[in-house]
């Protein structure tokens, strides 16, 4: 019997074949661990980011957005500790000269003997050395050290340095949050597993500022709410878990940290970290910049440096999780179908309009329906091949609805509406389509409320 389980290889192949994700610079042989989102992938990732933005920012009164620059003053990274501490331990193989992360050897393979992990082959590994993961470049035409800047390794610092700007301009007071999505760069020693670990990636980060003493309750709130977010958008509960960091894993400044983990085909891995970072970040910038980043509560006449709860997620890693989780194969062995069961609000294309025949006025009628739906949902039109094959093509990219236009349509303005998951078909009036589809593709609402 053919194996229907999802594998990373199946996801990579489907992504390339159907235009979700391509290897970067492929005509030049590709560039290690860099990927380009194709026409469907870009829609999927935008939908994931929009879902996060909606639930984190626009649906709430207490969180505002920010879009800080990638290049920041070099002192930011001194204050944050990235210049001195943002390192991973690295080992070299004396035989093959390969470089590996010393703390993730079990995830690496020997380039000469792929069935073995580094160090368990014939090669001897060097002592571990610390390797700074920040990409360094220089600003302006002079290449001296004074002009050195870094590509940001996280988006969070752009939020901390703008804390006072946001408080003053948006008149926010704790508890409140600042959210940001954007590119981050890390010169990972061993990137890999497709979109899971890359050197250029997008983060979705929230810094939620609270009065000291209220931090524990908000920390629990954000752990639960972020887990609920992945479930609400359709990720199977049994493939999700929250894992609390043990004392030895916890950063010295953090009071608590938990990872939302997903069971990828490569095993349980982090999707997102939620941390109680105390007042570490704001105090670090107070010390480095000499500026006052405390908050004065005009009602209680108290001045304090807020504590920060940080849910920090990866847009690409989440997109990969949604892709992997949606993947399914069903049907009898001789008529297997591949279907991506995306939550309809995340699906790149919501509805495909398919004329039964390429004649008799059916394509023209189908095009009218396409134009009617276009303002409401991402819609595609396909008239090539048998209707069965066209359905399968849409199943494989996760389109929740198929609309078939036939001769009956010309007589009574009804169409066949096919459901991707159940494959059920029913006859509906064209006039009902917008209503049915907009309801079905609406985003879910999260069960958790707006406060602890
Ligand atoms: P890891 O232990 O996997 O290196 P991390 O704990 O260093 O991750 P954070 O610094 O907490 O990661 O970053 C927050 C989120 O950003 C991660 O949960 C992940 O979703 C995403 N992320 C971090 N590094 C990468 C990367 N190299 N490629 C893709 N996404 C990443």
CSV table of N, CA, C and O and ligand atoms in Angstrom, one decimal, residues 101 186 188 196-198 201 203 270-273 312-314 317, ligand 1:
chain,number,residue,atom,x,y,z
A,101,UNK,N,26.0,22.8,14.4
A,101,UNK,CA,25.6,23.4,15.7
A,101,UNK,C,25.8,22.3,16.8
A,101,UNK,O,25.2,21.3,16.7
A,186,UNK,N,19.5,35.7,10.4
A,186,UNK,CA,20.4,35.1,11.3
A,186,UNK,C,21.3,34.2,10.5
A,186,UNK,O,20.8,33.4,9.7
A,188,UNK,N,22.5,31.4,10.5
A,188,UNK,CA,22.4,30.1,11.1
A,188,UNK,C,23.5,29.1,10.7
A,188,UNK,O,23.9,29.1,9.5
A,196,UNK,N,11.7,25.7,7.6
A,196,UNK,CA,11.8,25.7,9.1
A,196,UNK,C,12.9,26.5,9.6
A,196,UNK,O,12.7,27.3,10.5
A,197,UNK,N,14.1,26.4,9.1
A,197,UNK,CA,15.2,27.2,9.6
A,197,UNK,C,16.0,27.7,8.4
A,197,UNK,O,16.6,27.0,7.6
A,198,UNK,N,15.8,29.0,8.2
A,198,UNK,CA,16.5,29.7,7.1
A,198,UNK,C,17.3,30.9,7.6
A,198,UNK,O,17.2,31.2,8.8
A,201,UNK,N,14.2,35.3,7.3
A,201,UNK,CA,12.9,34.8,7.6
A,201,UNK,C,12.0,36.0,8.2
A,201,UNK,O,12.6,37.1,8.5
A,203,UNK,N,9.3,37.4,11.0
A,203,UNK,CA,8.8,37.2,12.4
A,203,UNK,C,7.5,37.9,12.6
A,203,UNK,O,7.2,38.9,11.9
A,270,UNK,N,9.8,23.9,17.7
A,270,UNK,CA,9.2,25.2,18.2
A,270,UNK,C,8.6,26.0,17.0
A,270,UNK,O,9.2,26.1,15.9
A,271,UNK,N,7.4,26.4,17.2
A,271,UNK,CA,6.7,27.4,16.3
A,271,UNK,C,6.9,28.8,16.8
A,271,UNK,O,7.0,29.7,16.0
A,272,UNK,N,6.8,28.9,18.1
A,272,UNK,CA,6.7,30.2,18.7
A,272,UNK,C,7.2,30.2,20.2
A,272,UNK,O,6.9,29.2,20.8
A,273,UNK,N,7.8,31.2,20.6
A,273,UNK,CA,8.2,31.3,22.0
A,273,UNK,C,7.4,32.4,22.7
A,273,UNK,O,7.2,33.4,22.2
A,312,UNK,N,6.6,35.5,20.4
A,312,UNK,CA,7.4,35.7,19.2
A,312,UNK,C,7.3,34.5,18.3
A,312,UNK,O,7.8,33.4,18.6
A,313,UNK,N,6.7,34.8,17.1
A,313,UNK,CA,6.4,33.7,16.2
A,313,UNK,C,7.1,33.9,14.9
A,313,UNK,O,7.5,35.0,14.6
A,314,UNK,N,7.2,32.8,14.1
A,314,UNK,CA,7.8,32.9,12.8
A,314,UNK,C,6.8,32.8,11.7
A,314,UNK,O,6.0,31.8,11.8
A,317,UNK,N,7.7,29.7,9.5
A,317,UNK,CA,7.6,28.5,10.2
A,317,UNK,C,6.1,28.2,10.4
A,317,UNK,O,5.7,27.0,10.3
B,1,LIG,P1,15.6,28.1,17.5
B,1,LIG,O1,15.8,27.5,18.9
B,1,LIG,O2,14.7,27.2,16.6
B,1,LIG,O3,16.8,28.6,16.8
B,1,LIG,P2,14.9,30.5,18.7
B,1,LIG,O4,14.4,30.1,20.1
B,1,LIG,O5,16.2,31.1,18.6
B,1,LIG,O6,14.7,29.4,17.7
B,1,LIG,P3,13.4,32.9,18.7
B,1,LIG,O7,14.6,33.8,18.8
B,1,LIG,O8,12.6,32.7,19.9
B,1,LIG,O9,13.8,31.5,18.1
B,1,LIG,O10,12.5,33.4,17.5
B,1,LIG,C1,11.1,33.5,17.5
B,1,LIG,C2,10.6,32.7,16.4
B,1,LIG,O11,11.1,33.1,15.1
B,1,LIG,C3,10.8,31.2,16.4
B,1,LIG,O12,9.9,30.5,17.2
B,1,LIG,C4,10.7,30.8,15.0
B,1,LIG,O13,9.3,30.6,14.6
B,1,LIG,C5,11.2,32.0,14.2
B,1,LIG,N1,12.6,31.8,13.8
B,1,LIG,C6,13.7,31.9,14.5
B,1,LIG,N2,14.8,31.6,13.8
B,1,LIG,C7,14.3,31.2,12.6
B,1,LIG,C8,15.0,30.7,11.4
B,1,LIG,N3,16.3,30.6,11.3
B,1,LIG,N4,14.2,30.4,10.4
B,1,LIG,C9,12.9,30.5,10.4
B,1,LIG,N5,12.2,31.0,11.5
B,1,LIG,C10,12.9,31.3,12.6
